[in-house]
CSV table of C-alpha atoms and ligand atoms in Angstrom, one decimal:
chain,number,residue,atom,x,y,z
T,338,UNK,CA,15.0,115.7,28.4
T,339,UNK,CA,17.6,113.2,29.5
T,340,UNK,CA,19.8,111.2,27.6
T,341,UNK,CA,17.4,108.4,27.5
T,342,UNK,CA,14.2,110.1,26.8
T,343,UNK,CA,15.9,111.7,24.0
T,344,UNK,CA,17.1,108.2,22.3
T,345,UNK,CA,13.9,106.9,23.0
T,346,UNK,CA,12.0,109.7,21.5
T,347,UNK,CA,14.3,109.8,18.4
T,348,UNK,CA,14.2,105.9,18.2
T,349,UNK,CA,10.1,106.3,17.9
T,350,UNK,CA,10.2,108.7,15.5
T,351,UNK,CA,12.8,107.2,13.3
T,352,UNK,CA,11.5,104.0,13.3
T,353,UNK,CA,7.5,104.3,13.2
T,354,UNK,CA,5.5,101.4,12.9
T,355,UNK,CA,7.4,99.4,14.9
T,356,UNK,CA,5.5,98.8,18.3
T,357,UNK,CA,7.4,95.7,19.5
T,358,UNK,CA,10.7,97.2,19.2
T,359,UNK,CA,9.6,100.7,20.7
T,360,UNK,CA,8.4,98.3,23.8
T,361,UNK,CA,11.9,96.3,23.9
T,362,UNK,CA,13.8,99.5,23.8
T,363,UNK,CA,11.8,101.1,26.5
T,364,UNK,CA,12.2,98.4,28.8
T,365,UNK,CA,15.8,98.1,28.3
T,366,UNK,CA,16.6,101.9,28.0
T,367,UNK,CA,14.7,103.3,31.0
T,368,UNK,CA,16.7,100.9,33.3
T,369,UNK,CA,20.1,102.1,32.3
T,370,UNK,CA,20.0,105.8,33.5
T,371,UNK,CA,22.1,104.7,36.6
T,372,UNK,CA,24.7,103.5,34.5
T,373,UNK,CA,24.7,106.2,32.0
T,374,UNK,CA,25.0,108.7,35.1
T,375,UNK,CA,28.2,106.9,36.2
T,376,UNK,CA,29.6,107.1,32.9
T,377,UNK,CA,29.0,110.5,31.0
T,378,UNK,CA,31.8,109.3,28.4
T,379,UNK,CA,28.7,106.9,27.0
T,380,UNK,CA,26.8,109.8,26.0
T,381,UNK,CA,29.5,111.8,24.7
T,382,UNK,CA,30.4,108.8,22.5
T,383,UNK,CA,26.6,108.5,21.3
T,384,UNK,CA,27.0,105.0,22.9
T,385,UNK,CA,23.1,104.9,23.2
T,386,UNK,CA,22.2,106.0,19.8
T,387,UNK,CA,24.5,103.4,18.5
T,388,UNK,CA,23.5,100.9,20.6
T,389,UNK,CA,19.8,100.9,19.3
T,390,UNK,CA,20.7,101.0,15.5
T,391,UNK,CA,21.3,97.6,14.1
T,392,UNK,CA,24.9,97.4,12.3
T,393,UNK,CA,23.1,95.8,9.3
T,394,UNK,CA,19.6,94.7,8.5
T,395,UNK,CA,18.8,92.3,5.4
T,396,UNK,CA,15.7,92.0,3.9
T,397,UNK,CA,15.1,89.4,1.1
T,398,UNK,CA,12.7,88.0,-1.1
T,399,UNK,CA,12.0,84.2,-0.9
T,400,UNK,CA,10.6,82.5,-3.7
T,401,UNK,CA,9.6,78.9,-3.7
T,402,UNK,CA,7.1,76.7,-5.1
T,403,UNK,CA,4.3,74.5,-3.2
T,404,UNK,CA,3.2,71.0,-3.7
T,405,UNK,CA,0.3,72.1,-6.2
T,406,UNK,CA,3.0,73.7,-8.5
T,407,UNK,CA,2.1,77.4,-7.4
T,408,UNK,CA,5.0,80.0,-7.0
T,409,UNK,CA,4.7,81.5,-3.4
T,410,UNK,CA,6.6,84.5,-2.1
T,411,UNK,CA,7.8,85.4,1.4
T,412,UNK,CA,9.9,88.0,3.2
T,413,UNK,CA,13.1,86.8,4.5
T,414,UNK,CA,14.9,88.9,7.3
T,415,UNK,CA,18.2,89.0,9.4
T,416,UNK,CA,19.0,91.8,11.7
T,417,UNK,CA,22.6,91.9,12.4
T,418,UNK,CA,22.4,94.1,15.5
T,419,UNK,CA,25.7,94.2,17.5
T,420,UNK,CA,29.0,92.3,17.2
T,421,UNK,CA,30.9,93.9,19.8
T,422,UNK,CA,31.5,91.0,21.9
T,423,UNK,CA,31.3,88.3,19.3
T,424,UNK,CA,29.7,87.0,15.9
T,425,UNK,CA,26.2,88.1,15.6
T,426,UNK,CA,23.9,85.0,17.0
T,427,UNK,CA,20.2,84.4,17.6
T,428,UNK,CA,17.7,82.3,16.1
T,429,UNK,CA,15.4,82.4,12.9
T,430,UNK,CA,11.6,82.7,13.4
T,431,UNK,CA,9.1,81.3,11.0
T,432,UNK,CA,5.7,82.4,11.8
T,433,UNK,CA,3.2,84.6,9.5
T,434,UNK,CA,3.4,87.4,12.4
T,435,UNK,CA,6.9,87.8,11.4
T,436,UNK,CA,8.0,91.7,10.6
T,437,UNK,CA,10.8,93.9,11.1
T,438,UNK,CA,9.5,95.2,14.3
T,439,UNK,CA,9.6,91.7,15.7
T,440,UNK,CA,13.0,90.9,14.4
T,441,UNK,CA,14.3,94.1,15.6
T,442,UNK,CA,12.9,93.5,19.3
T,443,UNK,CA,14.2,90.3,19.4
T,444,UNK,CA,17.7,91.2,18.0
T,445,UNK,CA,18.0,93.9,20.9
T,446,UNK,CA,17.2,91.6,23.5
T,447,UNK,CA,19.5,89.2,22.1
T,448,UNK,CA,22.5,91.5,22.7
T,449,UNK,CA,22.0,91.8,26.2
T,450,UNK,CA,20.9,88.1,26.7
T,451,UNK,CA,24.1,86.9,24.8
T,452,UNK,CA,26.3,89.3,27.0
T,453,UNK,CA,24.8,87.5,30.0
T,454,UNK,CA,25.6,84.1,29.2
T,455,UNK,CA,29.2,85.1,29.8
T,456,UNK,CA,30.3,83.7,26.3
T,457,UNK,CA,31.8,85.8,23.1
T,458,UNK,CA,28.6,86.1,21.4
T,459,UNK,CA,26.8,89.2,19.5
T,460,UNK,CA,23.0,89.7,18.9
T,461,UNK,CA,21.4,89.0,15.8
T,462,UNK,CA,17.8,87.6,15.0
T,463,UNK,CA,16.1,86.7,11.6
T,464,UNK,CA,13.2,85.0,9.9
T,465,UNK,CA,10.4,84.9,7.7
T,466,UNK,CA,6.6,85.2,7.5
T,467,UNK,CA,6.4,81.8,6.3
T,468,UNK,CA,3.8,79.8,8.0
T,469,UNK,CA,5.2,76.2,8.4
T,470,UNK,CA,2.1,74.9,9.6
T,471,UNK,CA,0.2,72.1,7.5
T,472,UNK,CA,3.2,72.2,4.9
T,473,UNK,CA,4.4,69.1,3.7
T,474,UNK,CA,8.1,67.9,4.3
T,475,UNK,CA,9.0,68.8,0.5
T,476,UNK,CA,7.7,72.3,0.8
T,477,UNK,CA,9.7,73.2,4.2
T,478,UNK,CA,12.6,71.9,2.4
T,479,UNK,CA,11.9,74.1,-1.0
T,480,UNK,CA,11.4,77.1,1.4
T,481,UNK,CA,14.6,76.6,3.6
T,482,UNK,CA,16.7,76.1,0.5
T,483,UNK,CA,15.3,79.0,-1.2
T,484,UNK,CA,16.0,81.0,2.2
T,485,UNK,CA,19.4,79.9,2.4
T,486,UNK,CA,20.4,80.8,-1.1
T,487,UNK,CA,20.5,84.4,-0.3
T,488,UNK,CA,21.2,84.2,3.6
T,489,UNK,CA,24.4,82.2,3.0
T,490,UNK,CA,26.5,85.2,1.7
T,491,UNK,CA,25.5,87.0,5.2
T,492,UNK,CA,26.6,84.6,7.2
T,493,UNK,CA,29.5,82.3,8.7
T,494,UNK,CA,31.0,80.7,11.7
T,495,UNK,CA,33.0,83.7,12.7
T,496,UNK,CA,30.4,86.3,11.2
T,497,UNK,CA,26.9,85.4,12.1
T,498,UNK,CA,25.7,82.1,13.4
T,499,UNK,CA,21.9,81.4,13.4
T,500,UNK,CA,19.9,79.0,15.3
T,501,UNK,CA,16.1,78.0,15.7
T,502,UNK,CA,13.1,79.9,17.3
T,503,UNK,CA,9.5,79.9,16.7
T,504,UNK,CA,8.7,77.4,13.9
T,505,UNK,CA,12.5,76.6,13.3
T,506,UNK,CA,13.6,73.4,14.7
T,507,UNK,CA,15.7,70.3,14.2
T,508,UNK,CA,14.1,69.6,10.7
T,509,UNK,CA,14.5,73.3,9.6
T,510,UNK,CA,17.8,73.9,10.6
T,511,UNK,CA,18.8,70.3,8.6
T,512,UNK,CA,17.6,71.8,5.4
T,513,UNK,CA,19.2,75.0,5.8
T,514,UNK,CA,22.3,73.4,6.9
T,515,UNK,CA,22.3,71.3,3.9
T,516,UNK,CA,21.8,74.1,1.4
T,517,UNK,CA,24.7,76.4,3.2
T,518,UNK,CA,27.0,73.4,3.0
T,519,UNK,CA,26.2,72.8,-0.7
T,520,UNK,CA,26.5,76.6,-1.9
T,521,UNK,CA,29.7,77.3,0.1
T,522,UNK,CA,31.5,73.6,0.1
T,523,UNK,CA,31.8,74.1,3.9
T,524,UNK,CA,31.1,71.9,6.7
T,525,UNK,CA,31.3,74.4,9.9
T,526,UNK,CA,29.4,75.7,12.6
T,527,UNK,CA,27.6,78.2,10.8
T,528,UNK,CA,24.1,77.1,12.3
T,529,UNK,CA,23.6,76.1,15.8
T,530,UNK,CA,20.6,73.4,17.1
T,531,UNK,CA,22.3,71.3,14.4
T,532,UNK,CA,21.6,67.4,14.5
T,533,UNK,CA,23.8,65.1,16.6
T,534,UNK,CA,25.0,63.1,13.4
T,535,UNK,CA,26.5,66.6,11.6
T,536,UNK,CA,27.9,68.4,14.4
T,537,UNK,CA,25.1,69.4,16.8
T,538,UNK,CA,25.6,69.5,20.3
T,539,UNK,CA,24.0,67.0,22.8
T,540,UNK,CA,21.7,68.9,25.3
T,541,UNK,CA,20.9,71.8,22.8
T,542,UNK,CA,17.5,70.4,22.2
T,543,UNK,CA,16.9,70.6,25.9
T,544,UNK,CA,18.7,73.7,26.8
T,545,UNK,CA,16.3,76.5,26.8
T,546,UNK,CA,13.7,74.7,28.8
T,547,UNK,CA,16.2,73.2,30.9
T,548,UNK,CA,18.0,76.5,31.5
T,549,UNK,CA,14.7,78.4,32.6
T,550,UNK,CA,14.2,75.5,35.3
T,551,UNK,CA,17.8,76.0,36.7
T,552,UNK,CA,17.8,79.6,37.0
T,553,UNK,CA,14.3,79.5,38.8
T,554,UNK,CA,15.6,76.5,41.1
T,555,UNK,CA,18.3,79.1,41.9
T,556,UNK,CA,15.8,81.9,42.8
T,557,UNK,CA,13.8,79.6,44.7
T,558,UNK,CA,16.9,78.1,46.6
T,559,UNK,CA,18.1,81.6,47.6
T,560,UNK,CA,14.6,82.0,49.3
T,561,UNK,CA,15.0,78.6,51.0
T,562,UNK,CA,12.5,76.9,48.8
T,563,UNK,CA,12.3,74.5,45.8
T,564,UNK,CA,10.2,73.5,42.9
T,565,UNK,CA,8.9,70.4,45.0
T,566,UNK,CA,5.1,70.3,45.6
T,567,UNK,CA,4.7,73.7,43.5
T,568,UNK,CA,1.7,74.1,41.1
T,569,UNK,CA,3.0,75.2,37.6
T,570,UNK,CA,1.6,76.7,34.6
T,571,UNK,CA,3.5,76.5,31.2
T,572,UNK,CA,2.2,78.5,28.1
T,573,UNK,CA,3.2,76.9,24.7
T,574,UNK,CA,3.9,73.1,24.0
T,575,UNK,CA,6.9,73.6,21.7
T,576,UNK,CA,10.6,73.1,22.2
T,577,UNK,CA,10.9,75.5,25.2
T,578,UNK,CA,7.8,74.8,27.0
T,579,UNK,CA,8.5,70.8,26.8
T,580,UNK,CA,11.5,70.7,28.2
T,581,UNK,CA,10.9,73.1,30.8
T,582,UNK,CA,7.9,70.9,31.6
T,583,UNK,CA,10.1,67.8,32.0
T,584,UNK,CA,12.8,69.3,34.0
T,585,UNK,CA,10.3,71.0,36.6
T,586,UNK,CA,8.4,67.7,36.7
T,587,UNK,CA,11.6,65.7,37.7
T,588,UNK,CA,11.9,68.2,40.4
T,589,UNK,CA,8.9,67.5,42.0
T,590,UNK,CA,6.6,70.2,40.3
T,591,UNK,CA,3.4,69.6,39.2
T,592,UNK,CA,2.6,71.1,35.9
T,593,UNK,CA,-1.2,71.6,35.3
T,594,UNK,CA,-1.8,73.2,32.1
T,595,UNK,CA,-0.3,74.2,28.5
T,596,UNK,CA,-1.2,75.6,25.6
T,597,UNK,CA,-0.9,76.1,21.7
T,598,UNK,CA,-2.0,78.7,19.5
T,599,UNK,CA,-5.7,77.6,19.7
T,600,UNK,CA,-6.2,76.7,23.0
T,601,UNK,CA,-5.3,75.2,26.4
T,602,UNK,CA,-5.3,72.0,28.1
T,603,UNK,CA,-5.7,71.8,32.1
T,604,UNK,CA,-5.1,68.5,33.8
T,605,UNK,CA,-5.3,68.8,37.6
T,606,UNK,CA,-3.5,65.4,38.1
T,607,UNK,CA,-0.6,66.8,36.1
T,608,UNK,CA,0.4,67.0,32.6
T,609,UNK,CA,1.4,63.5,31.2
T,610,UNK,CA,4.2,64.9,28.9
T,611,UNK,CA,4.9,61.9,26.8
T,612,UNK,CA,1.2,62.5,25.7
T,613,UNK,CA,2.0,66.1,24.9
T,614,UNK,CA,5.4,65.3,23.0
T,615,UNK,CA,3.8,62.5,20.9
T,616,UNK,CA,1.0,65.1,19.8
T,617,UNK,CA,3.3,68.2,19.3
T,618,UNK,CA,6.9,66.8,18.4
T,619,UNK,CA,5.8,63.4,16.5
T,620,UNK,CA,2.5,64.1,14.7
T,621,UNK,CA,2.9,67.9,14.7
T,622,UNK,CA,-0.8,68.0,16.0
T,623,UNK,CA,-3.0,70.1,18.2
T,624,UNK,CA,-3.1,70.0,22.0
T,625,UNK,CA,-6.6,70.0,21.9
T,626,UNK,CA,-6.0,66.2,21.1
T,627,UNK,CA,-4.7,65.6,24.8
T,628,UNK,CA,-8.0,66.0,26.3
T,629,UNK,CA,-9.4,63.2,24.0
T,630,UNK,CA,-6.6,61.0,25.1
T,631,UNK,CA,-6.3,62.0,29.0
T,632,UNK,CA,-9.7,61.7,30.6
T,633,UNK,CA,-8.9,63.9,33.7
T,634,UNK,CA,-7.9,66.9,31.3
T,635,UNK,CA,-10.1,69.6,29.7
T,636,UNK,CA,-9.6,71.7,26.7
T,637,UNK,CA,-10.6,75.3,26.2
T,638,UNK,CA,-10.5,77.1,23.1
T,639,UNK,CA,-8.4,80.3,23.2
T,640,UNK,CA,-5.0,81.0,25.3
T,641,UNK,CA,-5.8,83.6,27.8
T,642,UNK,CA,-8.0,81.6,30.1
T,643,UNK,CA,-4.8,79.7,31.0
T,644,UNK,CA,-3.6,82.4,33.3
T,645,UNK,CA,-7.0,82.3,35.3
T,646,UNK,CA,-5.7,78.9,36.8
T,647,UNK,CA,-4.1,79.2,40.3
T,648,UNK,CA,-0.5,78.6,40.4
T,649,UNK,CA,2.7,79.2,42.5
T,650,UNK,CA,4.7,79.5,39.4
T,651,UNK,CA,4.1,80.9,35.8
T,652,UNK,CA,6.4,80.0,33.1
T,653,UNK,CA,5.2,81.6,29.6
T,654,UNK,CA,6.9,79.8,27.0
T,655,UNK,CA,5.1,80.8,23.6
T,656,UNK,CA,5.3,84.2,22.2
T,657,UNK,CA,5.7,88.0,22.8
T,658,UNK,CA,2.9,89.9,25.0
T,659,UNK,CA,1.0,86.8,25.9
T,660,UNK,CA,0.6,87.9,29.5
T,661,UNK,CA,-1.2,91.5,29.7
T,662,UNK,CA,-2.4,93.5,32.7
T,663,UNK,CA,-5.4,91.6,33.0
T,664,UNK,CA,-3.7,88.2,33.2
T,665,UNK,CA,-1.1,89.4,35.4
T,666,UNK,CA,-3.4,90.9,37.9
T,667,UNK,CA,-5.3,87.4,37.8
T,668,UNK,CA,-2.1,85.7,38.4
T,669,UNK,CA,-1.4,87.9,41.3
T,670,UNK,CA,-4.9,87.6,42.8
T,671,UNK,CA,-4.5,83.6,42.4
T,672,UNK,CA,-1.1,83.9,44.6
T,673,UNK,CA,1.5,83.5,41.9
T,674,UNK,CA,4.9,83.7,43.8
T,675,UNK,CA,7.3,83.4,40.4
T,676,UNK,CA,7.2,84.4,37.2
T,677,UNK,CA,10.1,83.3,34.8
T,678,UNK,CA,10.1,84.2,30.9
T,679,UNK,CA,10.8,81.1,28.5
T,680,UNK,CA,9.6,83.2,25.7
T,681,UNK,CA,11.0,86.3,24.8
T,682,UNK,CA,9.0,89.4,25.8
T,683,UNK,CA,6.0,87.4,26.9
T,684,UNK,CA,4.8,90.1,29.7
T,685,UNK,CA,3.7,93.6,28.5
T,686,UNK,CA,5.4,96.7,30.4
T,687,UNK,CA,2.2,96.9,32.3
T,688,UNK,CA,2.2,93.2,33.4
T,689,UNK,CA,5.8,93.2,34.5
T,690,UNK,CA,4.8,96.4,36.7
T,691,UNK,CA,2.4,94.5,38.4
T,692,UNK,CA,4.5,91.5,39.0
T,693,UNK,CA,7.0,93.7,40.7
T,694,UNK,CA,4.7,95.9,42.6
T,695,UNK,CA,3.3,92.8,44.2
T,696,UNK,CA,6.3,91.3,45.1
T,697,UNK,CA,6.5,88.4,42.7
T,698,UNK,CA,9.7,87.2,41.8
T,699,UNK,CA,10.1,88.2,38.1
T,700,UNK,CA,12.8,86.8,35.9
T,701,UNK,CA,13.0,88.5,32.7
T,702,UNK,CA,13.5,86.8,29.2
T,703,UNK,CA,16.9,87.9,28.4
T,704,UNK,CA,18.3,86.1,31.5
T,705,UNK,CA,15.9,83.4,32.2
T,706,UNK,CA,15.7,82.1,28.5
T,707,UNK,CA,19.3,82.2,28.0
T,708,UNK,CA,20.3,78.7,28.5
T,709,UNK,CA,19.6,77.9,24.5
T,710,UNK,CA,21.7,80.6,23.1
T,711,UNK,CA,24.5,79.8,25.9
T,712,UNK,CA,24.3,76.1,24.8
T,713,UNK,CA,24.7,77.1,21.1
T,714,UNK,CA,27.8,78.8,22.3
T,715,UNK,CA,28.9,75.4,23.7
T,716,UNK,CA,28.1,73.9,20.1
T,717,UNK,CA,30.2,76.4,18.8
T,718,UNK,CA,33.0,75.8,20.8
T,719,UNK,CA,32.7,72.0,20.2
T,720,UNK,CA,32.6,72.6,16.3
T,721,UNK,CA,35.8,75.0,16.8
T,722,UNK,CA,37.6,72.2,18.6
T,723,UNK,CA,36.1,69.4,16.2
T,724,UNK,CA,35.1,67.4,19.3
T,725,UNK,CA,32.1,66.6,21.4
T,726,UNK,CA,31.2,66.5,25.0
T,727,UNK,CA,29.1,64.4,26.8
T,728,UNK,CA,25.3,65.2,27.6
T,729,UNK,CA,26.2,65.4,31.4
T,730,UNK,CA,29.2,67.9,30.4
T,731,UNK,CA,27.1,70.2,28.4
T,732,UNK,CA,24.4,70.0,30.9
T,733,UNK,CA,26.5,70.8,34.0
T,734,UNK,CA,28.1,73.6,32.1
T,735,UNK,CA,24.5,75.1,31.2
T,736,UNK,CA,23.5,74.7,34.8
T,737,UNK,CA,26.5,76.6,36.1
T,738,UNK,CA,25.8,79.4,33.4
T,739,UNK,CA,22.4,79.6,34.7
T,740,UNK,CA,23.5,80.0,38.4
T,741,UNK,CA,26.1,82.4,37.3
T,742,UNK,CA,23.4,84.4,35.7
T,743,UNK,CA,21.1,84.4,38.4
T,744,UNK,CA,23.7,85.9,40.8
T,745,UNK,CA,24.8,88.4,38.2
T,746,UNK,CA,21.7,90.1,37.8
T,747,UNK,CA,20.8,89.8,41.6
T,748,UNK,CA,24.3,91.6,42.4
T,749,UNK,CA,23.9,94.3,39.5
T,750,UNK,CA,20.4,95.0,41.2
T,751,UNK,CA,21.6,95.3,44.5
T,752,UNK,CA,25.0,97.4,43.5
T,753,UNK,CA,22.8,99.8,41.7
T,754,UNK,CA,20.3,100.2,44.7
T,755,UNK,CA,17.3,98.1,43.2
T,756,UNK,CA,17.4,95.1,45.0
T,757,UNK,CA,15.2,92.1,43.6
T,758,UNK,CA,14.7,94.1,40.5
T,759,UNK,CA,15.8,91.6,37.8
T,760,UNK,CA,14.8,93.6,35.0
T,761,UNK,CA,17.3,96.4,36.4
T,762,UNK,CA,20.0,93.9,37.1
T,763,UNK,CA,19.7,91.7,33.7
T,764,UNK,CA,19.7,94.9,31.3
T,765,UNK,CA,22.6,96.6,33.4
T,766,UNK,CA,24.7,93.4,34.0
T,767,UNK,CA,24.2,92.7,30.2
T,768,UNK,CA,24.8,96.0,28.9
T,769,UNK,CA,27.9,96.9,30.8
T,770,UNK,CA,30.0,94.3,28.9
T,771,UNK,CA,28.5,95.5,25.5
T,772,UNK,CA,29.3,99.2,26.1
T,773,UNK,CA,32.7,98.5,27.5
T,774,UNK,CA,33.5,96.6,24.2
T,775,UNK,CA,32.1,99.2,22.1
T,776,UNK,CA,33.7,102.1,23.8
T,777,UNK,CA,37.3,100.2,23.3
T,778,UNK,CA,36.2,99.8,19.4
T,779,UNK,CA,36.1,103.5,18.8
T,780,UNK,CA,33.2,105.1,16.9
T,781,UNK,CA,32.1,102.5,14.6
G,1072,NDP,P1,8.2,76.3,19.1
G,1072,NDP,O1,7.7,76.6,17.5
G,1072,NDP,O2,8.9,75.0,19.3
G,1072,NDP,O3,7.0,76.4,19.8
G,1072,NDP,C1,6.3,77.6,20.2
G,1072,NDP,C2,5.0,77.4,20.8
G,1072,NDP,O4,4.3,78.7,21.1
G,1072,NDP,C3,3.9,76.4,19.9
G,1072,NDP,O5,3.2,75.8,21.1
G,1072,NDP,C4,2.9,77.7,19.4
G,1072,NDP,O6,1.7,77.1,19.1
G,1072,NDP,C5,3.0,78.6,20.8
G,1072,NDP,N1,2.7,79.9,19.9
G,1072,NDP,C6,3.5,80.4,18.9
G,1072,NDP,N2,3.2,81.6,18.6
G,1072,NDP,C7,2.0,81.9,19.3
G,1072,NDP,C8,1.1,82.7,19.2
G,1072,NDP,N3,1.3,83.8,19.0
G,1072,NDP,N4,-0.2,82.6,20.3
G,1072,NDP,C9,-0.3,81.4,20.9
G,1072,NDP,N5,0.7,80.4,21.1
G,1072,NDP,C10,1.8,80.6,20.2
G,1072,NDP,O7,9.3,77.7,19.6
G,1072,NDP,P2,9.8,77.8,21.0
G,1072,NDP,O8,9.6,76.7,22.0
G,1072,NDP,O9,11.4,77.4,20.1
G,1072,NDP,O10,10.0,79.0,21.3
G,1072,NDP,C11,8.9,79.8,22.1
G,1072,NDP,C12,9.5,81.0,22.6
G,1072,NDP,O11,10.8,80.8,23.1
G,1072,NDP,C13,9.6,82.2,21.6
G,1072,NDP,O12,9.1,83.2,22.3
G,1072,NDP,C14,11.2,82.2,21.2
G,1072,NDP,O13,11.7,83.3,21.0
G,1072,NDP,C15,11.7,81.9,22.8
G,1072,NDP,N6,12.9,81.3,22.9
G,1072,NDP,C16,13.2,80.1,22.4
G,1072,NDP,C17,14.6,79.4,22.4
G,1072,NDP,C18,14.9,78.2,21.6
G,1072,NDP,O14,16.0,77.8,22.1
G,1072,NDP,N7,14.1,77.6,20.8
G,1072,NDP,C19,15.4,80.5,23.1
G,1072,NDP,C20,14.9,81.5,23.9
G,1072,NDP,C21,13.9,81.8,23.6
G,1072,NDP,P3,1.4,76.4,17.7
G,1072,NDP,O15,2.0,75.0,17.9
G,1072,NDP,O16,0.2,76.3,17.7
G,1072,NDP,O17,2.2,76.9,16.8
G,1073,2IT,O1,15.9,83.6,21.4
G,1073,2IT,C1,16.9,82.9,21.4
G,1073,2IT,O2,17.8,83.0,22.4
G,1073,2IT,C2,16.9,81.8,20.8
G,1073,2IT,N1,15.8,81.4,19.8
G,1073,2IT,C3,18.0,81.0,20.8
G,1073,2IT,C4,19.3,81.6,19.6
G,1073,2IT,C5,20.4,80.7,19.4
G,1073,2IT,O3,21.3,80.9,18.7
G,1073,2IT,O4,20.6,79.6,19.9
């Protein structure tokens, strides 16, 4: 057994019933063999065993009272995975599917993603199985306050800085921040994605979606191509999907389909984003309503069908494992040329293999969606300096970071003899920095 095989096998034995964590670890570790061969001292120092074991896992009860007076109990999580290159950094996800496996896969991915940004941030992730759908503002506030009443003791601007993810947007960050400030009596950059009136950064809301388009634009540009006239499918209709759509459209692409967790809309004339924004951001409604408002559009129940629509570029921006083998085969058959992951781990291992085998340019999540956390790090910098940058300044920095990530992962892939394999490139480039910092810190 090789070193990688042994660590993966032990990980599966020691962490049973964590399929998403196994999947992310497999994707990452199986690409690191060339680095480990070059650095035998890593195995001697047990570096990989330490890399896959979170520094700290916090699990807690979140009790709150709903509008009917009933007591509700949810599970809260924060996985502080790796602080070698900076304070733990990563989002909070509120979704009924959340469990330890999901938070650990997200945390592991976050370590390398944060490293790729080039900024000093370690990896962490948290959340709850709380479902914000259909809850009143008061219920959301009660939940967030209870969640933070435990979390506050584990986080801090130089320790661990959470942010949003699925189900956690500006409203939730506001309630979480309010409770942190009240308990600690500190107005610091302890959360990112804050509102603009209390320490947030311009362009953080747009950052993940814009960043996804900037890195894809660079990949297109290096092949003498652009977004102009391209047919694009974007799954999801939340924060990442909406701003990816906006930027892609501004570069001349035609986005023809989007979805939420109930079903998808197909609009051959091009999605009217203002209608989506009104339904999803303002009214917190269902995407189905788009087809009632826009006559050229059709709605279909279920998400999977979206991948049967022919496109040049597919941007999965909803959730893990939304593109399986069958969907990947359909996309390839219909001529997809680029797949860039806005969501975390949206493609199964089999789907990735199909894209790579068919020469689809595949930009993996930890590179392609790093613009969100990168801009969170820019928010932290502004908080520490007690000043603000303009939208254009932050946006220019974001674009520069995404272009750099593209070239770093491209070079790393080439250096190790895997030209064009950006899964290899992203994992290797991200890992090298973390490994070097961990080695410098001794056995900890
Ligand atoms: P939002 O909560 O704003 O939106 C999530 C979208 O995905 C919604 O349209 C939601 O549908 C849909 N969705 C969620 N779960 C499922 C599911 N199980 N099946 C089908 N659709 C689903 O989240 P974000 O846009 O912030 O996050 C989207 C993805 O991007 C996640 O994978 C997240 O980890 C990743 N990401 C987010 C970043 C950020 O800065 N926000 C940064 C980097 C990555 P519905 O409305 O029906 O719930
Ligand atoms: O997956 C992610 O990178 C995020 N949800 C954003 C994390 C952050 O700290 O901004």
